[in-house]
Amino acid sequence: MIRIIKRVNRMKNFENTSSRRKFMTMGVSSAAVLLGGAALTHRAQAGSAQNNNMLSNGTTITHSHVKAMTSDANLKIGDTVCTLGYHKVGDDGDNIYIIGSNTSTDDGGSIISLKNGLNAQGIFPGGIIRVEQFGAVGFTQANQAEASIDNSAAMTNAHKTGQVITYGAKQYRFNTLVIPFGGIIGRGDSTILVSTDTSTKDIVSYQGLVNHNEVSGIFKDFSLKVGSSNQKTAGAGIKFAYLKGSNNYTSHIQNVNIKNIPTSIHTNNASFYTIKDSYLSAYSRHGIFVDVVNKFTHERDSNIENNVLDSKLASAVAIKYHGGSIKVANNKISGGLIGIDLSPVNASPMAQITGNVIEKQKENSIRFTTQTKLTANENTDFTQLLISQNRLDASTTKGAAIFISPNSFTLGDLSINNNLIRFHGDAQAVAAIDINNSTRFMINNNTVNCHNGTGHRGIHISEDCSSGILSINHVILPLNGHTLNLSATTTSV
């Protein structure tokens, strides 16, 4: 008889252990449904459940929210707690916790201190971490009462886990946020991060990892904004910082809407980055600023593609580039001072500007100049610049549509081809395509419409250029002629 009882108990242990495995692998909401009302009244059955070894290392308890869990004096080491919300049932903060006694600091999510001296360790079933599981409260149009809640602390604690944090279809009010690594994934236009910051700080700063290459930062499917374009005078919406030793981390931005922030995105040549399918608007300084922080160059091109950049502010530059190999393709760029401003501080990388629509800038659609930052012998030759198949509406610009004028080194291997340009320019604009201090270049198969005879000229080649070729370019109704070629070694074929 004793052997039979032991065998039955072993079977119960096996069945209950299997049930727990099932419980731990399903979502929290599903687990709550499985537990049902019996779990909410489980405390009355705790003794018998424990004696029957309901779970192999403790008791299962369901609480409606985190405050109820922290107040439960009867929790003990090894217990499993299922919460149905963080502040209240159904607020997306539900989670599963294991009760323990480690000395880790309470961060409001992965470790939560209990009033009985123990703590609860968050399990986050499925490996997905929601910002609500750290106490953040988003608001919707139907729930405006929570619009004033500051989520800065909850968001910071969630991102300290180093994971990609999921945000719901809500608005989240905060100040600024530092992300060591990981990132943000939202639910499209319905996920809106609203910053209250009025300082010159960056709103979201991504750091990468010190001495750890190939770290990915992912920012996808959300909006980031401040109240108005004059709320901040400096700072970026998202900045990818450079930490010494992090020479090769990857950053990916997709379907992100950033509005009313001086610089929408600030990245650098230490990060291999992709920025795509995003809408950047009302920036007063830069839509995208690509900085140079060291001499590191990637073997692959970073990509800026399929974005819309739109700013009517007078000094705005849609894309400001200082270095690193880059491909800028299929973007729509409207307004501001300059569309794409290439001003490299080192000479090794390659830039491709292809398939973009660039319109209504005050100075230039595309400009290439140089700055001296590294030593003179490092600034000897830019590897390659390709400007191809762009549609440029320069009917309101004062300068050239395409202006090439490096001043600290000679630009080599330049190709400008198959662009469609509508050009006006003022008295200072020499031509729609203005080339200076360049060698080994080809200008071919471009079409320039000189705006009913008011555009000064199609193409200008300065005397400091060499070894160039001009071929099959079409200039319609120029005021001062088709091409002015002052280079002795540049030929038309």
CSV table of C-alpha atoms in Angstrom, one decimal:
chain,number,residue,atom,x,y,z
A,1,MET,CA,0.0,0.0,0.0
A,2,ILE,CA,2.8,2.4,0.9
A,3,ARG,CA,4.5,1.7,-2.5
A,4,ILE,CA,1.2,2.5,-4.3
A,5,ILE,CA,0.8,5.8,-2.5
A,6,LYS,CA,4.4,6.8,-3.4
A,7,ARG,CA,3.8,5.9,-7.0
A,8,VAL,CA,0.6,8.0,-7.1
A,9,ASN,CA,2.5,10.9,-5.6
A,10,ARG,CA,5.3,10.6,-8.2
A,11,MET,CA,2.7,10.6,-11.0
A,12,LYS,CA,1.1,13.8,-9.5
A,13,ASN,CA,4.6,15.4,-9.3
A,14,PHE,CA,5.2,14.5,-13.0
A,15,GLU,CA,1.8,15.8,-14.1
A,16,ASN,CA,2.2,19.0,-12.2
A,17,THR,CA,5.7,19.6,-13.4
A,18,SER,CA,4.5,19.1,-17.0
A,19,SER,CA,1.7,21.5,-16.4
A,20,ARG,CA,4.1,24.1,-15.1
A,21,ARG,CA,6.2,23.8,-18.2
A,22,LYS,CA,3.1,24.4,-20.3
A,23,PHE,CA,2.2,27.4,-18.1
A,24,MET,CA,5.7,29.0,-18.4
A,25,THR,CA,5.8,28.7,-22.2
A,26,MET,CA,2.4,30.4,-22.9
A,27,GLY,CA,1.6,34.1,-22.8
A,28,VAL,CA,0.6,35.7,-19.5
A,29,SER,CA,-2.9,36.5,-20.7
A,30,SER,CA,-3.3,32.8,-21.8
A,31,ALA,CA,-2.0,31.6,-18.5
A,32,ALA,CA,-4.4,33.8,-16.6
A,33,VAL,CA,-7.3,32.3,-18.6
A,34,LEU,CA,-6.0,28.8,-17.8
A,35,LEU,CA,-5.8,29.6,-14.1
A,36,GLY,CA,-9.2,31.3,-14.1
A,37,GLY,CA,-11.1,32.3,-11.0
A,38,ALA,CA,-9.7,29.4,-9.0
A,39,ALA,CA,-6.3,31.0,-9.1
A,40,LEU,CA,-7.6,34.3,-7.7
A,41,THR,CA,-8.9,32.4,-4.6
A,42,HIS,CA,-5.9,30.1,-4.5
A,43,ARG,CA,-4.6,31.3,-1.1
A,44,ALA,CA,-7.4,29.4,0.7
A,45,GLN,CA,-6.1,26.2,-1.0
A,46,ALA,CA,-2.4,27.0,-0.5
A,47,GLY,CA,-1.8,24.4,2.2
A,48,SER,CA,-3.3,21.5,0.3
A,49,ALA,CA,-1.8,22.6,-3.0
A,50,GLN,CA,1.7,22.7,-1.4
A,51,ASN,CA,1.3,19.3,0.2
A,52,ASN,CA,0.3,17.8,-3.1
A,53,ASN,CA,3.4,19.5,-4.7
A,54,MET,CA,1.2,21.5,-7.2
A,55,LEU,CA,4.5,23.0,-8.5
A,56,SER,CA,7.8,21.3,-8.1
A,57,ASN,CA,9.4,24.2,-6.3
A,58,GLY,CA,6.6,26.4,-4.9
A,59,THR,CA,3.1,27.7,-5.1
A,60,THR,CA,1.4,29.5,-8.0
A,61,ILE,CA,-0.5,32.6,-7.2
A,62,THR,CA,-2.3,35.1,-9.4
A,63,HIS,CA,-2.5,38.7,-8.5
A,64,SER,CA,-4.4,41.5,-10.3
A,65,HIS,CA,-1.4,43.9,-10.4
A,66,VAL,CA,2.1,44.4,-9.1
A,67,LYS,CA,1.1,46.4,-6.0
A,68,ALA,CA,-1.0,43.4,-4.8
A,69,MET,CA,2.0,41.1,-5.3
A,70,THR,CA,4.4,43.3,-3.4
A,71,SER,CA,1.9,43.5,-0.5
A,72,ASP,CA,1.5,39.7,-0.2
A,73,ALA,CA,3.3,38.8,3.0
A,74,ASN,CA,2.8,35.1,2.4
A,75,LEU,CA,4.9,34.8,-0.7
A,76,LYS,CA,8.0,32.6,-0.2
A,77,ILE,CA,11.1,31.7,-2.2
A,78,GLY,CA,10.2,29.5,-5.2
A,79,ASP,CA,6.7,30.7,-5.6
A,80,THR,CA,5.4,31.7,-9.0
A,81,VAL,CA,3.3,34.8,-9.4
A,82,CYS,CA,1.2,35.7,-12.4
A,83,THR,CA,0.0,39.3,-12.5
A,84,LEU,CA,-2.8,40.4,-14.8
A,85,GLY,CA,-1.5,43.9,-15.1
A,86,TYR,CA,1.1,46.3,-13.7
A,87,HIS,CA,-1.1,49.1,-12.2
A,88,LYS,CA,-4.4,47.4,-13.1
A,89,VAL,CA,-5.8,44.4,-14.9
A,90,GLY,CA,-5.4,44.6,-18.7
A,91,ASP,CA,-2.9,47.5,-18.9
A,92,ASP,CA,-0.4,45.5,-20.9
A,93,GLY,CA,1.9,45.2,-17.8
A,94,ASP,CA,1.0,41.5,-17.1
A,95,ASN,CA,4.0,39.2,-16.4
A,96,ILE,CA,5.1,36.1,-14.6
A,97,TYR,CA,7.5,36.3,-11.6
A,98,ILE,CA,9.6,33.9,-9.6
A,99,ILE,CA,10.0,34.8,-5.9
A,100,GLY,CA,13.6,34.9,-4.7
A,101,SER,CA,16.0,36.5,-2.3
A,102,ASN,CA,18.8,37.9,-4.5
A,103,THR,CA,20.3,41.3,-3.7
A,104,SER,CA,19.8,42.9,-7.2
A,105,THR,CA,18.5,46.4,-7.3
A,106,ASP,CA,14.8,47.0,-7.8
A,107,ASP,CA,14.3,48.3,-11.3
A,108,GLY,CA,10.5,48.1,-11.3
A,109,GLY,CA,10.4,45.2,-13.8
A,110,SER,CA,13.0,42.6,-14.0
A,111,ILE,CA,13.5,42.8,-10.2
A,112,ILE,CA,10.7,44.1,-7.9
A,113,SER,CA,11.1,44.3,-4.1
A,114,LEU,CA,8.4,42.8,-1.9
A,115,LYS,CA,7.4,44.1,1.5
A,116,ASN,CA,8.3,40.8,3.2
A,117,GLY,CA,12.0,41.3,2.2
A,118,LEU,CA,12.1,39.0,-0.8
A,119,ASN,CA,11.9,40.0,-4.4
A,120,ALA,CA,10.2,39.0,-7.6
A,121,GLN,CA,12.2,38.3,-10.7
A,122,GLY,CA,10.4,39.0,-14.0
A,123,ILE,CA,10.3,36.1,-16.5
A,124,PHE,CA,8.9,38.0,-19.6
A,125,PRO,CA,7.4,34.9,-21.3
A,126,GLY,CA,8.3,34.6,-25.0
A,127,GLY,CA,11.3,36.9,-24.6
A,128,ILE,CA,9.3,40.0,-25.5
A,129,ILE,CA,9.6,42.9,-23.0
A,130,ARG,CA,6.8,45.6,-23.0
A,131,VAL,CA,7.6,49.0,-21.5
A,132,GLU,CA,4.4,48.6,-19.5
A,133,GLN,CA,6.0,45.7,-17.6
A,134,PHE,CA,8.3,48.3,-16.0
A,135,GLY,CA,5.4,50.6,-15.1
A,136,ALA,CA,5.0,52.8,-18.1
A,137,VAL,CA,1.6,54.2,-18.7
A,138,GLY,CA,0.6,55.1,-22.2
A,139,PHE,CA,-2.5,57.1,-23.0
A,140,THR,CA,-5.0,57.0,-25.8
A,141,GLN,CA,-7.7,59.4,-27.0
A,142,ALA,CA,-10.2,57.4,-24.9
A,143,ASN,CA,-8.0,57.8,-21.8
A,144,GLN,CA,-6.7,61.3,-21.6
A,145,ALA,CA,-6.5,61.3,-17.8
A,146,GLU,CA,-3.1,59.5,-18.0
A,147,ALA,CA,-1.6,62.0,-20.6
A,148,SER,CA,0.4,63.9,-17.9
A,149,ILE,CA,2.3,60.8,-16.5
A,150,ASP,CA,6.1,61.0,-17.0
A,151,ASN,CA,7.4,57.6,-18.1
A,152,SER,CA,11.1,58.6,-18.1
A,153,ALA,CA,12.1,56.3,-15.2
A,154,ALA,CA,10.1,53.3,-16.4
A,155,MET,CA,11.4,53.6,-20.0
A,156,THR,CA,15.0,54.0,-18.7
A,157,ASN,CA,14.7,50.9,-16.5
A,158,ALA,CA,13.2,48.8,-19.3
A,159,HIS,CA,16.0,49.8,-21.7
A,160,LYS,CA,18.7,49.0,-19.1
A,161,THR,CA,17.9,45.3,-19.8
A,162,GLY,CA,19.7,45.8,-23.2
A,163,GLN,CA,16.8,44.3,-25.0
A,164,VAL,CA,14.6,45.7,-27.8
A,165,ILE,CA,11.6,47.1,-25.9
A,166,THR,CA,8.0,46.9,-27.3
A,167,TYR,CA,5.7,49.9,-27.1
A,168,GLY,CA,2.0,49.7,-27.6
A,169,ALA,CA,-0.5,51.6,-29.7
A,170,LYS,CA,-0.5,54.6,-27.2
A,171,GLN,CA,1.2,57.9,-26.5
A,172,TYR,CA,4.1,57.9,-24.0
A,173,ARG,CA,5.2,61.1,-22.3
A,174,PHE,CA,8.8,61.3,-21.2
A,175,ASN,CA,11.8,63.6,-21.1
A,176,THR,CA,15.0,62.0,-22.5
A,177,LEU,CA,16.1,58.4,-22.8
A,178,VAL,CA,19.5,56.7,-22.8
A,179,ILE,CA,19.6,53.2,-24.4
A,180,PRO,CA,22.8,51.2,-23.7
A,181,PHE,CA,21.9,48.7,-26.5
A,182,GLY,CA,18.7,47.1,-27.8
A,183,GLY,CA,16.1,49.5,-29.3
A,184,ILE,CA,12.5,50.3,-29.7
A,185,ILE,CA,9.7,48.6,-31.6
A,186,GLY,CA,6.2,50.1,-31.7
A,187,ARG,CA,3.0,49.5,-33.6
A,188,GLY,CA,3.3,52.1,-36.4
A,189,ASP,CA,1.7,55.5,-36.4
A,190,SER,CA,-0.3,54.6,-33.3
A,191,THR,CA,2.8,54.4,-31.1
A,192,ILE,CA,3.9,58.0,-30.3
A,193,LEU,CA,6.7,59.0,-28.0
A,194,VAL,CA,6.3,62.6,-26.9
A,195,SER,CA,9.3,64.4,-25.3
A,196,THR,CA,8.9,67.3,-22.9
A,197,ASP,CA,12.6,68.2,-23.0
A,198,THR,CA,13.5,71.8,-23.7
A,199,SER,CA,17.3,71.5,-23.3
A,200,THR,CA,19.9,71.0,-25.9
A,201,LYS,CA,20.3,67.3,-25.1
A,202,ASP,CA,19.5,64.5,-27.5
A,203,ILE,CA,16.1,63.0,-26.8
A,204,VAL,CA,17.0,59.3,-27.4
A,205,SER,CA,20.7,58.4,-27.2
A,206,TYR,CA,21.9,55.0,-28.3
A,207,GLN,CA,25.3,54.1,-26.9
A,208,GLY,CA,26.2,50.7,-28.4
A,209,LEU,CA,28.6,48.6,-26.3
A,210,VAL,CA,32.1,49.4,-25.3
A,211,ASN,CA,34.6,46.9,-26.8
A,212,HIS,CA,31.9,44.9,-28.3
A,213,ASN,CA,31.5,44.9,-32.1
A,214,GLU,CA,28.5,43.9,-34.2
A,215,VAL,CA,25.9,45.2,-31.7
A,216,SER,CA,22.5,46.0,-33.4
A,217,GLY,CA,20.3,49.0,-32.4
A,218,ILE,CA,16.8,48.6,-33.8
A,219,PHE,CA,14.3,51.4,-34.0
A,220,LYS,CA,11.1,50.6,-35.8
A,221,ASP,CA,7.4,51.5,-36.2
A,222,PHE,CA,6.9,54.5,-34.0
A,223,SER,CA,6.7,58.3,-33.9
A,224,LEU,CA,8.9,60.6,-31.9
A,225,LYS,CA,8.1,64.3,-31.5
A,226,VAL,CA,8.0,67.4,-29.3
A,227,GLY,CA,5.2,69.9,-29.1
A,228,SER,CA,6.5,72.5,-31.5
A,229,SER,CA,9.6,73.3,-33.7
A,230,ASN,CA,10.8,76.0,-31.2
A,231,GLN,CA,10.6,73.8,-28.1
A,232,LYS,CA,14.3,72.8,-28.6
A,233,THR,CA,17.1,74.8,-30.2
A,234,ALA,CA,19.6,71.9,-30.5
A,235,GLY,CA,19.8,68.2,-30.0
A,236,ALA,CA,18.8,65.1,-32.0
A,237,GLY,CA,15.7,63.0,-31.9
A,238,ILE,CA,17.8,59.8,-32.1
A,239,LYS,CA,21.5,59.9,-31.7
A,240,PHE,CA,23.9,57.0,-32.2
A,241,ALA,CA,26.8,57.8,-30.0
A,242,TYR,CA,30.4,56.7,-30.3
A,243,LEU,CA,32.0,54.9,-27.4
A,244,LYS,CA,35.7,54.2,-27.7
A,245,GLY,CA,36.1,50.6,-28.9
A,246,SER,CA,32.7,50.3,-30.6
A,247,ASN,CA,34.0,50.6,-34.1
A,248,ASN,CA,31.5,48.4,-35.9
A,249,TYR,CA,28.0,48.3,-34.5
A,250,THR,CA,24.9,48.2,-36.6
A,251,SER,CA,21.9,50.5,-36.4
A,252,HIS,CA,18.6,50.1,-38.2
A,253,ILE,CA,15.8,52.6,-38.4
A,254,GLN,CA,12.7,51.8,-40.3
A,255,ASN,CA,9.2,53.4,-40.4
A,256,VAL,CA,10.0,56.0,-37.8
A,257,ASN,CA,8.3,59.4,-37.9
A,258,ILE,CA,10.3,62.2,-36.2
A,259,LYS,CA,8.9,65.8,-36.0
A,260,ASN,CA,9.8,69.2,-34.7
A,261,ILE,CA,13.3,68.3,-33.4
A,262,PRO,CA,16.4,70.3,-34.6
A,263,THR,CA,18.2,67.2,-35.9
A,264,SER,CA,16.0,64.2,-36.5
A,265,ILE,CA,18.7,61.5,-36.6
A,266,HIS,CA,22.4,61.9,-35.8
A,267,THR,CA,24.6,59.0,-36.7
A,268,ASN,CA,28.3,58.5,-37.4
A,269,ASN,CA,30.8,56.5,-39.4
A,270,ALA,CA,31.5,54.1,-36.6
A,271,SER,CA,28.0,52.7,-37.0
A,272,PHE,CA,27.0,50.8,-40.1
A,273,TYR,CA,23.4,52.1,-40.4
A,274,THR,CA,20.3,51.7,-42.5
A,275,ILE,CA,17.6,54.4,-42.4
A,276,LYS,CA,14.6,53.6,-44.5
A,277,ASP,CA,10.9,54.1,-45.0
A,278,SER,CA,10.8,56.9,-42.4
A,279,TYR,CA,9.3,60.4,-42.4
A,280,LEU,CA,11.4,63.2,-41.0
A,281,SER,CA,9.8,66.7,-40.8
A,282,ALA,CA,10.1,70.2,-39.4
A,283,TYR,CA,13.8,69.9,-38.5
A,284,SER,CA,15.5,73.2,-38.1
A,285,ARG,CA,19.1,71.9,-38.6
A,286,HIS,CA,19.3,68.4,-40.1
A,287,GLY,CA,17.0,65.7,-41.1
A,288,ILE,CA,19.9,63.2,-41.0
A,289,PHE,CA,23.4,64.2,-39.8
A,290,VAL,CA,26.2,61.7,-40.6
A,291,ASP,CA,29.2,62.6,-38.4
A,292,VAL,CA,32.8,61.4,-38.4
A,293,VAL,CA,34.2,60.3,-35.1
A,294,ASN,CA,37.3,58.3,-36.1
A,295,LYS,CA,39.1,56.9,-39.1
A,296,PHE,CA,37.1,53.7,-39.2
A,297,THR,CA,35.5,52.8,-42.6
A,298,HIS,CA,33.1,50.0,-43.3
A,299,GLU,CA,33.4,47.6,-46.2
A,300,ARG,CA,29.7,48.0,-47.0
A,301,ASP,CA,27.7,51.1,-47.7
A,302,SER,CA,25.4,52.5,-45.1
A,303,ASN,CA,22.0,53.2,-46.6
A,304,ILE,CA,19.5,56.0,-46.5
A,305,GLU,CA,16.6,55.0,-48.7
A,306,ASN,CA,12.9,55.4,-49.3
A,307,ASN,CA,12.5,58.2,-46.8
A,308,VAL,CA,10.6,61.5,-46.9
A,309,LEU,CA,12.5,64.5,-45.5
A,310,ASP,CA,10.5,67.7,-45.4
A,311,SER,CA,11.3,71.0,-43.7
A,312,LYS,CA,10.3,74.5,-44.7
A,313,LEU,CA,12.7,76.1,-42.2
A,314,ALA,CA,15.3,78.4,-43.7
A,315,SER,CA,18.5,76.8,-42.5
A,316,ALA,CA,17.5,73.2,-42.7
A,317,VAL,CA,19.7,70.7,-44.4
A,318,ALA,CA,18.0,67.4,-45.2
A,319,ILE,CA,21.1,65.2,-45.2
A,320,LYS,CA,24.4,66.4,-43.9
A,321,TYR,CA,27.3,64.0,-44.5
A,322,HIS,CA,30.8,64.1,-43.1
A,323,GLY,CA,32.1,60.7,-44.0
A,324,GLY,CA,31.8,56.9,-44.2
A,325,SER,CA,30.7,55.0,-47.3
A,326,ILE,CA,27.1,55.8,-48.0
A,327,LYS,CA,24.2,55.2,-50.5
A,328,VAL,CA,21.4,57.7,-50.6
A,329,ALA,CA,18.6,56.3,-52.8
A,330,ASN,CA,15.0,56.9,-53.7
A,331,ASN,CA,14.3,59.5,-51.1
A,332,LYS,CA,11.9,62.5,-51.4
A,333,ILE,CA,13.5,65.6,-50.1
A,334,SER,CA,11.6,68.9,-49.9
A,335,GLY,CA,12.4,72.4,-48.8
A,336,GLY,CA,15.1,73.9,-46.6
A,337,LEU,CA,18.5,75.4,-47.5
A,338,ILE,CA,20.2,72.3,-49.1
A,339,GLY,CA,18.9,68.9,-50.0
A,340,ILE,CA,22.1,66.7,-49.7
A,341,ASP,CA,25.2,68.4,-48.3
A,342,LEU,CA,28.3,66.2,-48.7
A,343,SER,CA,31.2,67.8,-46.8
A,344,PRO,CA,33.6,64.9,-46.0
A,345,VAL,CA,36.4,65.4,-43.5
A,346,ASN,CA,38.3,62.3,-44.7
A,347,ALA,CA,38.9,61.2,-48.2
A,348,SER,CA,38.6,57.4,-48.3
A,349,PRO,CA,34.8,56.7,-48.6
A,350,MET,CA,32.4,56.4,-51.5
A,351,ALA,CA,29.1,58.1,-51.9
A,352,GLN,CA,26.2,57.2,-54.2
A,353,ILE,CA,23.3,59.6,-54.7
A,354,THR,CA,20.7,57.8,-56.9
A,355,GLY,CA,17.0,57.9,-57.7
A,356,ASN,CA,16.1,60.8,-55.3
A,357,VAL,CA,13.5,63.5,-55.8
A,358,ILE,CA,15.0,66.8,-54.4
A,359,GLU,CA,13.0,70.0,-54.7
A,360,LYS,CA,12.5,73.6,-53.5
A,361,GLN,CA,15.8,74.3,-51.7
A,362,LYS,CA,17.1,77.8,-51.3
A,363,GLU,CA,20.8,77.2,-52.1
A,364,ASN,CA,21.5,73.8,-53.8
A,365,SER,CA,19.9,70.5,-54.4
A,366,ILE,CA,23.1,68.6,-54.0
A,367,ARG,CA,26.4,70.2,-52.8
A,368,PHE,CA,29.8,68.7,-52.4
A,369,THR,CA,32.5,70.6,-50.4
A,370,THR,CA,35.2,69.5,-48.0
A,371,GLN,CA,36.4,70.2,-44.5
A,372,THR,CA,39.9,69.6,-43.2
A,373,LYS,CA,39.8,67.6,-40.0
A,374,LEU,CA,42.4,64.8,-40.4
A,375,THR,CA,46.0,65.4,-41.5
A,376,ALA,CA,46.8,66.7,-44.9
A,377,ASN,CA,48.2,63.5,-46.3
A,378,GLU,CA,45.0,61.7,-45.5
A,379,ASN,CA,43.0,64.3,-47.4
A,380,THR,CA,44.4,63.6,-50.9
A,381,ASP,CA,41.6,62.0,-52.9
A,382,PHE,CA,37.9,61.1,-52.5
A,383,THR,CA,37.4,57.5,-53.6
A,384,GLN,CA,34.2,57.9,-55.7
A,385,LEU,CA,31.1,60.1,-56.0
A,386,LEU,CA,28.2,59.0,-58.1
A,387,ILE,CA,25.2,61.3,-58.7
A,388,SER,CA,22.7,59.5,-61.0
A,389,GLN,CA,19.0,59.3,-62.0
A,390,ASN,CA,17.9,62.0,-59.6
A,391,ARG,CA,15.0,64.4,-60.3
A,392,LEU,CA,16.0,67.9,-59.1
A,393,ASP,CA,13.6,70.8,-59.0
A,394,ALA,CA,16.0,73.8,-58.5
A,395,SER,CA,13.5,76.4,-59.8
A,396,THR,CA,13.6,78.3,-56.5
A,397,THR,CA,17.3,77.9,-55.7
A,398,LYS,CA,19.8,80.7,-55.7
A,399,GLY,CA,22.8,78.5,-56.5
A,400,ALA,CA,23.5,75.5,-58.7
A,401,ALA,CA,21.3,72.4,-58.6
A,402,ILE,CA,24.5,70.3,-58.4
A,403,PHE,CA,27.5,72.2,-56.9
A,404,ILE,CA,30.9,70.4,-56.7
A,405,SER,CA,33.7,72.5,-55.1
A,406,PRO,CA,36.1,70.6,-52.8
A,407,ASN,CA,38.6,73.0,-51.1
A,408,SER,CA,40.9,70.8,-49.1
A,409,PHE,CA,41.6,68.0,-51.7
A,410,THR,CA,40.8,67.3,-55.3
A,411,LEU,CA,37.8,65.2,-56.0
A,412,GLY,CA,38.5,62.2,-58.2
A,413,ASP,CA,36.3,59.6,-59.9
A,414,LEU,CA,33.2,61.8,-60.2
A,415,SER,CA,30.2,60.7,-62.3
A,416,ILE,CA,27.1,62.8,-62.9
A,417,ASN,CA,24.7,61.1,-65.2
A,418,ASN,CA,21.0,60.7,-66.2
A,419,ASN,CA,19.7,63.4,-63.9
A,420,LEU,CA,16.6,65.5,-64.8
A,421,ILE,CA,17.0,69.1,-63.6
A,422,ARG,CA,14.7,72.0,-63.6
A,423,PHE,CA,16.9,75.1,-63.0
A,424,HIS,CA,16.4,78.7,-62.4
A,425,GLY,CA,19.2,80.2,-60.2
A,426,ASP,CA,19.9,83.9,-59.5
A,427,ALA,CA,22.7,86.1,-60.8
A,428,GLN,CA,25.3,84.3,-58.7
A,429,ALA,CA,24.4,80.9,-60.1
A,430,VAL,CA,26.9,80.1,-62.9
A,431,ALA,CA,25.1,76.9,-64.1
A,432,ALA,CA,22.8,74.1,-63.2
A,433,ILE,CA,25.8,71.7,-62.9
A,434,ASP,CA,28.8,73.6,-61.5
A,435,ILE,CA,32.1,71.6,-61.3
A,436,ASN,CA,35.2,72.9,-59.6
A,437,ASN,CA,38.6,71.3,-58.5
A,438,SER,CA,37.8,67.8,-59.8
A,439,THR,CA,39.7,65.3,-61.9
A,440,ARG,CA,38.8,62.1,-63.7
A,441,PHE,CA,35.1,62.9,-64.1
A,442,MET,CA,32.3,62.3,-66.5
A,443,ILE,CA,29.2,64.4,-67.0
A,444,ASN,CA,26.8,62.6,-69.4
A,445,ASN,CA,23.2,62.2,-70.5
A,446,ASN,CA,21.8,64.9,-68.1
A,447,THR,CA,18.7,67.0,-69.1
A,448,VAL,CA,18.6,70.6,-67.8
A,449,ASN,CA,15.4,72.7,-68.3
A,450,CYS,CA,16.5,76.3,-67.8
A,451,HIS,CA,13.1,77.5,-66.7
A,452,ASN,CA,11.9,79.3,-69.8
A,453,GLY,CA,15.2,81.0,-70.5
A,454,THR,CA,15.8,82.4,-67.0
A,455,GLY,CA,18.4,79.7,-66.0
A,456,HIS,CA,21.8,81.0,-66.7
A,457,ARG,CA,23.6,78.0,-68.2
A,458,GLY,CA,23.5,74.2,-68.3
A,459,ILE,CA,27.1,73.2,-67.3
A,460,HIS,CA,30.1,75.0,-65.9
A,461,ILE,CA,33.6,73.4,-65.7
A,462,SER,CA,36.2,75.5,-63.9
A,463,GLU,CA,39.9,75.9,-64.9
A,464,ASP,CA,41.1,73.9,-62.0
A,465,CYS,CA,39.4,70.7,-63.3
A,466,SER,CA,41.2,68.1,-65.3
A,467,SER,CA,40.7,64.9,-67.3
A,468,GLY,CA,37.0,65.3,-67.6
A,469,ILE,CA,34.5,64.1,-70.3
A,470,LEU,CA,31.2,65.8,-71.3
A,471,SER,CA,28.8,63.7,-73.3
A,472,ILE,CA,25.2,63.9,-74.6
A,473,ASN,CA,23.9,66.5,-72.1
A,474,HIS,CA,20.7,68.3,-73.1
A,475,VAL,CA,20.2,71.9,-72.0
A,476,ILE,CA,16.8,73.5,-72.9
A,477,LEU,CA,16.5,77.3,-73.3
A,478,PRO,CA,19.7,78.5,-71.4
A,479,LEU,CA,20.1,82.2,-70.9
A,480,ASN,CA,23.9,82.2,-71.3
A,481,GLY,CA,24.6,79.1,-73.4
A,482,HIS,CA,24.8,75.3,-73.1
A,483,THR,CA,28.2,74.8,-71.4
A,484,LEU,CA,31.1,76.9,-70.2
A,485,ASN,CA,34.2,74.7,-70.2
A,486,LEU,CA,37.3,76.4,-68.9
A,487,SER,CA,39.3,73.2,-68.3
A,488,ALA,CA,42.1,72.6,-70.8
A,489,THR,CA,42.0,68.9,-70.4
A,490,THR,CA,38.2,68.4,-70.3
A,491,THR,CA,36.7,67.3,-73.6
A,492,SER,CA,33.2,67.1,-75.1
A,493,VAL,CA,32.4,63.9,-77.1
